[in-house]
CSV table of C-alpha atoms in Angstrom, one decimal:
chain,number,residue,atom,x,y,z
V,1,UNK,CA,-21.5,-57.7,27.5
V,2,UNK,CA,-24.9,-56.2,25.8
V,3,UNK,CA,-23.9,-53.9,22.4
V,4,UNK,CA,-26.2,-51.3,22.4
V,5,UNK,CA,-26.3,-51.3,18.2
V,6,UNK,CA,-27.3,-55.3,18.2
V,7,UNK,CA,-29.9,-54.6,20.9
V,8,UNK,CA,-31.4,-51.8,19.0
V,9,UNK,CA,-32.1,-53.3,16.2
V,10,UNK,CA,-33.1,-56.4,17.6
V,11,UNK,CA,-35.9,-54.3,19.1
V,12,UNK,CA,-36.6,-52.5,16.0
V,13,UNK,CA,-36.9,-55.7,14.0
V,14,UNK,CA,-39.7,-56.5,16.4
V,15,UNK,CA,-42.8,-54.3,15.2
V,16,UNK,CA,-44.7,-53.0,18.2
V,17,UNK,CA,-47.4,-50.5,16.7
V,18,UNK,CA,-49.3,-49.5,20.0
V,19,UNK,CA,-49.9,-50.8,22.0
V,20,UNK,CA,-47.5,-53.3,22.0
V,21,UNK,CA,-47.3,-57.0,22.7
V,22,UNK,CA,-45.0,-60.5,22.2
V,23,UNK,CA,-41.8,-60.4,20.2
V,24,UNK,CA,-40.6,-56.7,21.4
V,25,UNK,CA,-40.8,-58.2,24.8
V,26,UNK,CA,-39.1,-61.1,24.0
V,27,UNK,CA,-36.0,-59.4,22.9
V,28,UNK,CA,-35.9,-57.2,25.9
V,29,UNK,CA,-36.2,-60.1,28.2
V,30,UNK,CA,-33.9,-62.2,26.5
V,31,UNK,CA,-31.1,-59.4,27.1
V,32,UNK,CA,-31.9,-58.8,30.9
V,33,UNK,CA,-32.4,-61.9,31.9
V,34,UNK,CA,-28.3,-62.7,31.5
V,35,UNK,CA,-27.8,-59.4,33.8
V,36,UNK,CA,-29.4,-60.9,37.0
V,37,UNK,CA,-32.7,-59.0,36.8
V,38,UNK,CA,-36.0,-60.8,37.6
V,39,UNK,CA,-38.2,-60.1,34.6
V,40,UNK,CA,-42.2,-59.9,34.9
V,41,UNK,CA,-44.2,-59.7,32.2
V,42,UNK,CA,-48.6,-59.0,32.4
V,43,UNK,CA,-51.0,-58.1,30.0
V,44,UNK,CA,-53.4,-55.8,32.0
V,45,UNK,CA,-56.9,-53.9,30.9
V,46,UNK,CA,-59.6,-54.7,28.0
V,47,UNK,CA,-61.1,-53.0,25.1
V,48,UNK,CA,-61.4,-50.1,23.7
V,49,UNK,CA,-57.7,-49.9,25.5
V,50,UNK,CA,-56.2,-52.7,26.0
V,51,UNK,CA,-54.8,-55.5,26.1
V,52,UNK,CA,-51.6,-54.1,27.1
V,53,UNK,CA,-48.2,-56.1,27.6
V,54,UNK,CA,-45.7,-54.4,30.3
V,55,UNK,CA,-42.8,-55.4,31.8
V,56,UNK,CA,-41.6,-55.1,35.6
V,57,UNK,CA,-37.8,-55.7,35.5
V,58,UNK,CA,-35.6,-55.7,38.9
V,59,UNK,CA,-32.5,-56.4,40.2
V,60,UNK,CA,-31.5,-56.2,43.6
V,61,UNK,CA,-28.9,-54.2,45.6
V,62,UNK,CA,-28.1,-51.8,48.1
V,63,UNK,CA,-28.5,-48.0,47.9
V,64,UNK,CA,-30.1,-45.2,46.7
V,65,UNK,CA,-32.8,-47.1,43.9
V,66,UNK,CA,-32.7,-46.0,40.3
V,67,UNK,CA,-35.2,-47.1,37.7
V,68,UNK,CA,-35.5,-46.7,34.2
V,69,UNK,CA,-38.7,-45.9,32.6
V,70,UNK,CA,-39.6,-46.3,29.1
V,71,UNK,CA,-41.9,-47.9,26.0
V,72,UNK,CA,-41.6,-50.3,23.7
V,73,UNK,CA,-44.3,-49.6,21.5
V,74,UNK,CA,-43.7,-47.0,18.3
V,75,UNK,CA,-46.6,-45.2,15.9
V,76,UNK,CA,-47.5,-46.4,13.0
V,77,UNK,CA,-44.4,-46.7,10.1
V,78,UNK,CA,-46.7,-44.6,7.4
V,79,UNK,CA,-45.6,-44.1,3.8
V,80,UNK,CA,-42.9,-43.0,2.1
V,81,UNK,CA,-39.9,-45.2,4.3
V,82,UNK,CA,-36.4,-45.8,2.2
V,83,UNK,CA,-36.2,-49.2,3.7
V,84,UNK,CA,-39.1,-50.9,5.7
V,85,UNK,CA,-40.0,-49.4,9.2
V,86,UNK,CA,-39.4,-52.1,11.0
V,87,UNK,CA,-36.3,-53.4,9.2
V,88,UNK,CA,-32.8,-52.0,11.1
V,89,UNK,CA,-31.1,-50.4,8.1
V,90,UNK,CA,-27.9,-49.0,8.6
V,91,UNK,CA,-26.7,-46.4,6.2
V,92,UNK,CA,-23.4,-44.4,6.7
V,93,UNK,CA,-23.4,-43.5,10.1
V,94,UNK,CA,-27.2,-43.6,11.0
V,95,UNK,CA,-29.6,-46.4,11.9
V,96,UNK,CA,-33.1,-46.1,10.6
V,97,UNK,CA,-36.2,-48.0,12.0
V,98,UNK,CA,-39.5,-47.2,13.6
V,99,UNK,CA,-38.5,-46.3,17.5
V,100,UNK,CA,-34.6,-45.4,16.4
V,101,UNK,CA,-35.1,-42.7,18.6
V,102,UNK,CA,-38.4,-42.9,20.4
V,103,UNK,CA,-37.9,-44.9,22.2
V,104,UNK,CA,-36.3,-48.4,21.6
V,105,UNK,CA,-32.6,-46.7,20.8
V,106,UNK,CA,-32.6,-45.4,24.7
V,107,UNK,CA,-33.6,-48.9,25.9
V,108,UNK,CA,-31.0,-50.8,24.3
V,109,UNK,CA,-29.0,-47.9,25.7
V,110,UNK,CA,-29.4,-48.6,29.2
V,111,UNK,CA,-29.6,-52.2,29.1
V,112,UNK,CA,-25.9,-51.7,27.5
V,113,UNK,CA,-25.5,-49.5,29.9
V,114,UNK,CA,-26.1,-51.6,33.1
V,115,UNK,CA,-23.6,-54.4,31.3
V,116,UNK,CA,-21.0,-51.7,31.5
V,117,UNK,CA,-21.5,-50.3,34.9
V,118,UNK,CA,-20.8,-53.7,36.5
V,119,UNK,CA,-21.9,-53.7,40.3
V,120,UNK,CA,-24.9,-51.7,41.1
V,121,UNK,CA,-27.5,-50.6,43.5
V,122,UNK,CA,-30.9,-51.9,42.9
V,123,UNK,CA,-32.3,-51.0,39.6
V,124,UNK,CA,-35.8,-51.3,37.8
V,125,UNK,CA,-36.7,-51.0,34.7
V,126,UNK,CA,-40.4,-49.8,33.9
V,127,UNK,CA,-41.4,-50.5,30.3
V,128,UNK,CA,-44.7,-50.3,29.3
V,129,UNK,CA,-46.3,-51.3,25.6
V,130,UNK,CA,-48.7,-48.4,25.4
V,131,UNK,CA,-47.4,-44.7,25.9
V,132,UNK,CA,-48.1,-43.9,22.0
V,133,UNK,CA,-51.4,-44.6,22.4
V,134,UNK,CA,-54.5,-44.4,25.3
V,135,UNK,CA,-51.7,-45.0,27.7
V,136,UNK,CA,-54.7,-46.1,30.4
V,137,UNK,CA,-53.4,-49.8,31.2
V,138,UNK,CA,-49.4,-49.1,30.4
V,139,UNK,CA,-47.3,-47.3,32.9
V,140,UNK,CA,-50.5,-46.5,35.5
V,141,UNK,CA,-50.4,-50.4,35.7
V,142,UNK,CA,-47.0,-51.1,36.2
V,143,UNK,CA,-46.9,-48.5,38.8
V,144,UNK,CA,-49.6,-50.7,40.6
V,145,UNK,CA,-47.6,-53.9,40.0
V,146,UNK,CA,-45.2,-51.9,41.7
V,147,UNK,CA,-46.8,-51.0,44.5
V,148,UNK,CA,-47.9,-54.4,45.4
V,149,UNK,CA,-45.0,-55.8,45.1
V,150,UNK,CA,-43.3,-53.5,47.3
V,151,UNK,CA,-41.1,-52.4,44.7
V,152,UNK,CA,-40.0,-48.2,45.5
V,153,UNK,CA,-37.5,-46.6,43.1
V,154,UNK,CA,-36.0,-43.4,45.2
V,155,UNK,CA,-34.8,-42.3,41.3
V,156,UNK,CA,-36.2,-42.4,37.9
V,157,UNK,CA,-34.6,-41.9,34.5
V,158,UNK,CA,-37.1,-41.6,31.7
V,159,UNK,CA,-35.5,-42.2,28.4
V,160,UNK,CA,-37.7,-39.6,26.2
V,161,UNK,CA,-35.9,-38.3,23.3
V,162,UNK,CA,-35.1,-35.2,24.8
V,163,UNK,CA,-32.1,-33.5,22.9
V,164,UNK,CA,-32.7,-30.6,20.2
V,165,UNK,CA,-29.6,-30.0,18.7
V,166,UNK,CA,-26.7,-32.1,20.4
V,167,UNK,CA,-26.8,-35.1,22.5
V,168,UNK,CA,-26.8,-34.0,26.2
V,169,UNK,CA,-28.0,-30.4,25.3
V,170,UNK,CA,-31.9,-30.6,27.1
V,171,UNK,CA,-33.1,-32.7,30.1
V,172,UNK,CA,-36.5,-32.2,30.8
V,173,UNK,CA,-37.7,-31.5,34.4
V,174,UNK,CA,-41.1,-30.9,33.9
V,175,UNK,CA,-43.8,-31.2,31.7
V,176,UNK,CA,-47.1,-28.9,31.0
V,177,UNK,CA,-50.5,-31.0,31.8
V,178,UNK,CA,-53.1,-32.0,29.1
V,179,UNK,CA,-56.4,-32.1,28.8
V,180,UNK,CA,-58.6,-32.2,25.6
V,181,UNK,CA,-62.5,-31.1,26.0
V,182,UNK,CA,-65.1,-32.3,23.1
V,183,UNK,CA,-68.0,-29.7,22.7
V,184,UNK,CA,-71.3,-30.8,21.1
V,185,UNK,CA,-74.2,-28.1,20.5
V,186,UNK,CA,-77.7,-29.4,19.9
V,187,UNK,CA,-79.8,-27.8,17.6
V,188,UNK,CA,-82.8,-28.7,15.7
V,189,UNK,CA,-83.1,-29.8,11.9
V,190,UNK,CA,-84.9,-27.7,9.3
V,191,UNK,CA,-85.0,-26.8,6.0
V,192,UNK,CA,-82.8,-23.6,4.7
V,193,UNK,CA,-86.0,-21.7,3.3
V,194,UNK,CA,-87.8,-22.0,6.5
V,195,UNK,CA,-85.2,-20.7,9.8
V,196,UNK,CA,-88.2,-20.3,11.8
V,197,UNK,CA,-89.0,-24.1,12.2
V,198,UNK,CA,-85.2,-24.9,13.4
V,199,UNK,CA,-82.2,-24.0,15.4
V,200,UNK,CA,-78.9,-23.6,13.5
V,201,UNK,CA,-76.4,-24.7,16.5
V,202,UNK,CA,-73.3,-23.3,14.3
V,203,UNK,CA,-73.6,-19.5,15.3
V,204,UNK,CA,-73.8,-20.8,18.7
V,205,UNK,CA,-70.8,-23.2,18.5
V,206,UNK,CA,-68.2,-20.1,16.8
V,207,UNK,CA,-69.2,-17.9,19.1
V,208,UNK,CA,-68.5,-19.9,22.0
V,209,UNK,CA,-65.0,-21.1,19.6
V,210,UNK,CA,-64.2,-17.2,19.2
V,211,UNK,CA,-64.6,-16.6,22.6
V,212,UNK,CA,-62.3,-19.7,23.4
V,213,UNK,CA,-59.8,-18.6,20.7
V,214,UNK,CA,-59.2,-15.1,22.8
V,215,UNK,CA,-58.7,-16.5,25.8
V,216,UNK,CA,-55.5,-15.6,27.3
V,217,UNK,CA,-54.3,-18.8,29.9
V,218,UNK,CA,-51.6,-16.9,31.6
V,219,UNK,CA,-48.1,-15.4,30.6
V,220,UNK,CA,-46.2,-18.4,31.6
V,221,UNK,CA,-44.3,-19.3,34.9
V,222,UNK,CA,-40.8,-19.7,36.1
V,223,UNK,CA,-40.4,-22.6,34.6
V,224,UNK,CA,-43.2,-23.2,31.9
V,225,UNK,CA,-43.6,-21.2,29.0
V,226,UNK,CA,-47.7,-20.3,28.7
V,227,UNK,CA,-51.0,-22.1,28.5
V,228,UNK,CA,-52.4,-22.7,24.8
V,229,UNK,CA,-55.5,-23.8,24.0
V,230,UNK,CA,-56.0,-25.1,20.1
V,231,UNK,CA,-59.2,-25.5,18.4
V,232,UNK,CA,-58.4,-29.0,16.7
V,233,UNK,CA,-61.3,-30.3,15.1
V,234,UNK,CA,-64.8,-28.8,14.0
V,235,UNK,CA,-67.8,-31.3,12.6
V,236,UNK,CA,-70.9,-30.7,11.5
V,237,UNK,CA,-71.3,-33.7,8.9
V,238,UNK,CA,-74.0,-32.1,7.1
V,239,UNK,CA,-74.2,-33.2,3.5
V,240,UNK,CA,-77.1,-31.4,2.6
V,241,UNK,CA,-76.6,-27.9,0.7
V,242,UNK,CA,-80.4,-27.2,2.1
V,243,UNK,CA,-81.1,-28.6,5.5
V,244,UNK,CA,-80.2,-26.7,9.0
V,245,UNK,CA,-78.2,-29.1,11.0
V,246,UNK,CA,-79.0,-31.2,14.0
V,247,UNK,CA,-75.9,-30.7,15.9
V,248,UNK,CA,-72.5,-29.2,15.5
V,249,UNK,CA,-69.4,-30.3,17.1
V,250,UNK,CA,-65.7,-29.4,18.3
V,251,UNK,CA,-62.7,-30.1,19.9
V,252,UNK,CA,-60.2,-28.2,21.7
V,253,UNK,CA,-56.9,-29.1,23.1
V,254,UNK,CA,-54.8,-27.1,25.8
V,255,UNK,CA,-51.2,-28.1,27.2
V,256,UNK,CA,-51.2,-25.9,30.4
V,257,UNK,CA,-48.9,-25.5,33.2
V,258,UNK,CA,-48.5,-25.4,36.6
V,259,UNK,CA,-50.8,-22.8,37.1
V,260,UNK,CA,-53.4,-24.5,36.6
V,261,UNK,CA,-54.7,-27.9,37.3
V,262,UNK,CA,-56.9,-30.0,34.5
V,263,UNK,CA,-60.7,-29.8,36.6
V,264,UNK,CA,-60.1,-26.1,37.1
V,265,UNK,CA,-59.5,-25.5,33.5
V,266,UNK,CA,-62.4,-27.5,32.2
V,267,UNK,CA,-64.5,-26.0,34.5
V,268,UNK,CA,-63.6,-22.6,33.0
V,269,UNK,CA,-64.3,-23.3,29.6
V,270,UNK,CA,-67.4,-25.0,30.3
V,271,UNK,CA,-68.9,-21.7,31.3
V,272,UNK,CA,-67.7,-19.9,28.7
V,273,UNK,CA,-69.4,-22.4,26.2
V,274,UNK,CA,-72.2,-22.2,28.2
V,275,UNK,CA,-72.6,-18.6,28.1
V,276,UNK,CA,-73.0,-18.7,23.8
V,277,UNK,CA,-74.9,-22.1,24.2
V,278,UNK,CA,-76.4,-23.1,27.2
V,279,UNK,CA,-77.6,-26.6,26.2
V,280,UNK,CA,-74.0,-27.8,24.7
V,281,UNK,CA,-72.5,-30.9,26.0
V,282,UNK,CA,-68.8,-30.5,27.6
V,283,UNK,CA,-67.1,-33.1,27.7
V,284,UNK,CA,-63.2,-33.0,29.5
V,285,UNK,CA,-60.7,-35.6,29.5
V,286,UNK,CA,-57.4,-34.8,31.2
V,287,UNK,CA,-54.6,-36.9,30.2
V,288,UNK,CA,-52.2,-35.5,32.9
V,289,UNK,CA,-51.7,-32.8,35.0
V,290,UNK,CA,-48.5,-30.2,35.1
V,291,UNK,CA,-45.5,-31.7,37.1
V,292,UNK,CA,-42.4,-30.4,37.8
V,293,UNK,CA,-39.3,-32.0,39.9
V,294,UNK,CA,-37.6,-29.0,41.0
V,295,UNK,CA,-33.7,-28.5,39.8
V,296,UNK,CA,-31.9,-30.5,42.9
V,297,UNK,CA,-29.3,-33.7,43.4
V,298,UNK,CA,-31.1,-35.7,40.5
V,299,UNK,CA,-30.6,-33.2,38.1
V,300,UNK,CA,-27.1,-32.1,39.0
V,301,UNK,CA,-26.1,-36.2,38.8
V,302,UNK,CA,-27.9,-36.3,35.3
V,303,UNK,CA,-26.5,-33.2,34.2
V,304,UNK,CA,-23.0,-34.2,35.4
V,305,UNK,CA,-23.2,-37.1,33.9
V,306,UNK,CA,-23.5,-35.9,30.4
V,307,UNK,CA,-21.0,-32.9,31.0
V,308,UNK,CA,-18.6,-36.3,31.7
V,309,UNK,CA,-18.9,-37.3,28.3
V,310,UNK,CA,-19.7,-35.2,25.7
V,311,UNK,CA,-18.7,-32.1,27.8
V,312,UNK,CA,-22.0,-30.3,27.3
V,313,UNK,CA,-24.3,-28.9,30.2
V,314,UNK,CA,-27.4,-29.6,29.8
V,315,UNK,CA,-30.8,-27.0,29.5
V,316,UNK,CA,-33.3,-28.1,32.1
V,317,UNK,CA,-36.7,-27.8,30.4
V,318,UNK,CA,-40.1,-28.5,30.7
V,319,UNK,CA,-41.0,-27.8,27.1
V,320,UNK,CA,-42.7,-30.1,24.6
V,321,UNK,CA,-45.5,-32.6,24.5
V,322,UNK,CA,-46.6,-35.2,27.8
V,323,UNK,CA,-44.6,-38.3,28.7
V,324,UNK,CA,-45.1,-40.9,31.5
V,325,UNK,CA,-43.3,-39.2,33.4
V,326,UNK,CA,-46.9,-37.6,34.3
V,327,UNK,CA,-47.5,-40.9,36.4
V,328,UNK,CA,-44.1,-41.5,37.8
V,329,UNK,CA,-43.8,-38.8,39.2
V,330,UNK,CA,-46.0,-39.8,41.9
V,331,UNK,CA,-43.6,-42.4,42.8
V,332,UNK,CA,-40.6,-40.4,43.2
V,333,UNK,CA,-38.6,-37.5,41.8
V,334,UNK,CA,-38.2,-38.2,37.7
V,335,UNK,CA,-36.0,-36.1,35.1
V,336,UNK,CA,-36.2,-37.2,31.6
V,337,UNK,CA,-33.1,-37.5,29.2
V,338,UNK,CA,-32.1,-39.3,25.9
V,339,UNK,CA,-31.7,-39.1,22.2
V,340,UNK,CA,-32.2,-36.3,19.6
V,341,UNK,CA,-35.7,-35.9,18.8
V,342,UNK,CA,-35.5,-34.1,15.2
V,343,UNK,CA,-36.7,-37.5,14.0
V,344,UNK,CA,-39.2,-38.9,16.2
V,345,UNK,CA,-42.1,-39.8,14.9
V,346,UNK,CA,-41.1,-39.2,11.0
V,347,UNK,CA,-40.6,-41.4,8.0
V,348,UNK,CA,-37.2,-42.6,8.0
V,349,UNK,CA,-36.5,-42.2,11.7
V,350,UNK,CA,-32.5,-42.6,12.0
V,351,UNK,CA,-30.5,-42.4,15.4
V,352,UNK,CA,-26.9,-41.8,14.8
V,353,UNK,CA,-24.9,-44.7,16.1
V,354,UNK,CA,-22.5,-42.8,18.0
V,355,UNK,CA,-24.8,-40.8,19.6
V,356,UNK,CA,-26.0,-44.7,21.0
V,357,UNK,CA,-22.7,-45.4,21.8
V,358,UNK,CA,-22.3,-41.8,24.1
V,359,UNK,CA,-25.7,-42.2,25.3
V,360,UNK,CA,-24.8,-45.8,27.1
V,361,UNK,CA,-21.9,-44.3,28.4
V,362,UNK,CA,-24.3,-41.3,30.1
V,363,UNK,CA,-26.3,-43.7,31.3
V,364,UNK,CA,-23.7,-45.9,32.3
V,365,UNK,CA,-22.2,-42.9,34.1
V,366,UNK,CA,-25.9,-42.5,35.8
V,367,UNK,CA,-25.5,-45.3,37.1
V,368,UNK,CA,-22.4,-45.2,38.7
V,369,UNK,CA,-23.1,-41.7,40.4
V,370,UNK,CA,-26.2,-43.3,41.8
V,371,UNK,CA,-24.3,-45.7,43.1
V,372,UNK,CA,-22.4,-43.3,44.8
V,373,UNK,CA,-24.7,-41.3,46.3
């Protein structure tokens, strides 16, 4: 039988900065490969974002279809860690490592989890090496592999860590779409004393950022709270004290929901940049688009599953930042559920070990309602 503490820390011990690749997938394979799945491993895309390992892992089965999505790859450590990032360090009742809780805890959770459900349906697991970063070759490429090998999940359990305060206290069902548009205003250089011979683009540029800044998205919808749009970066990389700059430049980021989709939105604020400074350059990229799998028999089997063991029911959410679940969806209805999140991300990440103990047995009790159904 797979221990869920030995697994997770076998996977932390491997250091997977995104995106990922070799020893972290080693590990995994070497504990599924016991459990009678058929394990596929590819390295898809090139630079600027890729290469990225994934892994396609199957077992078959009959029944209603449940895969597991998740990643293997973490951010970087940074400074400041007690104990090394990427060496398991138990102390009291909490481990610590890079990916504790996002998202190599939840892994080793499941895998442990299928070793205690015994007999099952068909199961997948969908674990990609690059969801921290670009995410362009990870789980879009699996879901491709997937495809062409005929391979079609009816379920999908993503393993984000999605508890606030308790384990079992938030599954999300949803998340807000994200798209992040770069603004660049040409101007023309001169010297300070002399306005007449140039074009300062910066009044043009904070105009078009005021106007941007009072924008009102919406008020929110039934299930999403409301559209923001953040002003994240502003350059001008002028060094000179007395020169009118060539350009100025700016970013802005808006998590939106499901009133609105990503081309509509980009549209929008292209005209209002346009209307302070018609010549700027607008440039969108949409990362994903708002999704929500509507409260219905794979919620009420996740939610009972953790009311089974820790007696909590569940919030259904779609707060918080974008996941993969942004692709999956497209292959079938997805909820996402797992750890406490206070840590994620942070120097001296820590999962407490009997909240990996109780999530194995949720997932283990997933499994067997699936089964079931």
């Amino acid at each position: 039988m797979t221990d869920v503490l030995p697994l997770a820390c076998d996977l932390i011990a491997a250091e997977s900065v995104t995106p990922a690749r070799g020893r972290v997938f080693d590990v995994l394979e070497a504990a599924l490969v016991p459990l009678g799945f058929a394990v596929e491993r590819f390295v898809a895309g090139g630079a600027p974002d890729g290469p990225v390992e994934n892994l396609l892992a199957t077992r078959g089965g009959t029944g209603t279809h449940l895969a597991f999505a998740g990643h293997v790859d973490v951010v970087p450590a940074g400074e400041g860690w007690t104990a090394g990032a990427f060496v398991p360090d138990v102390r009291g009742d909490l481990l610590h490592g890079r990916g504790a809780v996002d998202m190599k805890g939840a892994i080793a959770a499941f895998v442990a989890a299928v070793a205690q459900a015994g007999d099952t349906g068909p199961l997948t697991l969908i674990i990609t090496g690059d969801e921290e970063g670009p995410a362009t070759f990870g789980t879009v490429s699996l879901i491709e592999r997937m495809r062409a090998r005929g391979i079609a999940p009816d379920l999908c359990l993503v393993g984000e860590p999605t508890s606030v305060h308790a384990l079992g206290d938030m599954v999300k069902i949803g998340r807000r779409g994200s798209v992040n548009i770069w603004i660049d205003v040409p101007g023309r250089q001169g010297h300070v004393a002399y306005p007449h011979l140039a074009d300062n683009p910066i009044p043009r540029l904070v105009a078009a950022l005021a106007a941007l800044d009072a924008l009102v998205l919406d008020q929110g919808s039934d299930w999403f709270q409301p559209s923001n749009l953040e002003i994240t970066d502003i350059t001008v990389g002028n060094a000179a004290t007395n020169v009118i700059p060539a350009h100025a430049a700016a970013r802005i980021s808006i998590r939106f929901n499901d009133l609105h989709r990503g081309d509509e939105l980009a549209a929008r604020i292209t005209d209002i940049v346009r209307e302070h400074a018609p010549d700027a350059i607008v440039t969108p990229r949409i990362s994903g688009e708002a999704f929500l799998t509507e409260p219905g028999a794979l919620s009420v089997l996740v939610s009972a599953a953790i009311q089974e063991v820790t007696g909590r029911v569940p919030d259904l959410s779609t707060t918080g930042g974008t996941s993969d679940a942004r692709f999956l969806r497209a292959v079938c209805p997805v909820v996402e559920f797992g750890l406490l999140n206070a840590t994620m991300h942070k120097t001296d990440e820590a999962v407490a070990i009997a909240d990996l103990a109780q999530l194995t047995a949720i997932y283990a009790a997933v499994i067997r309602r699936v089964r079931n159904v």
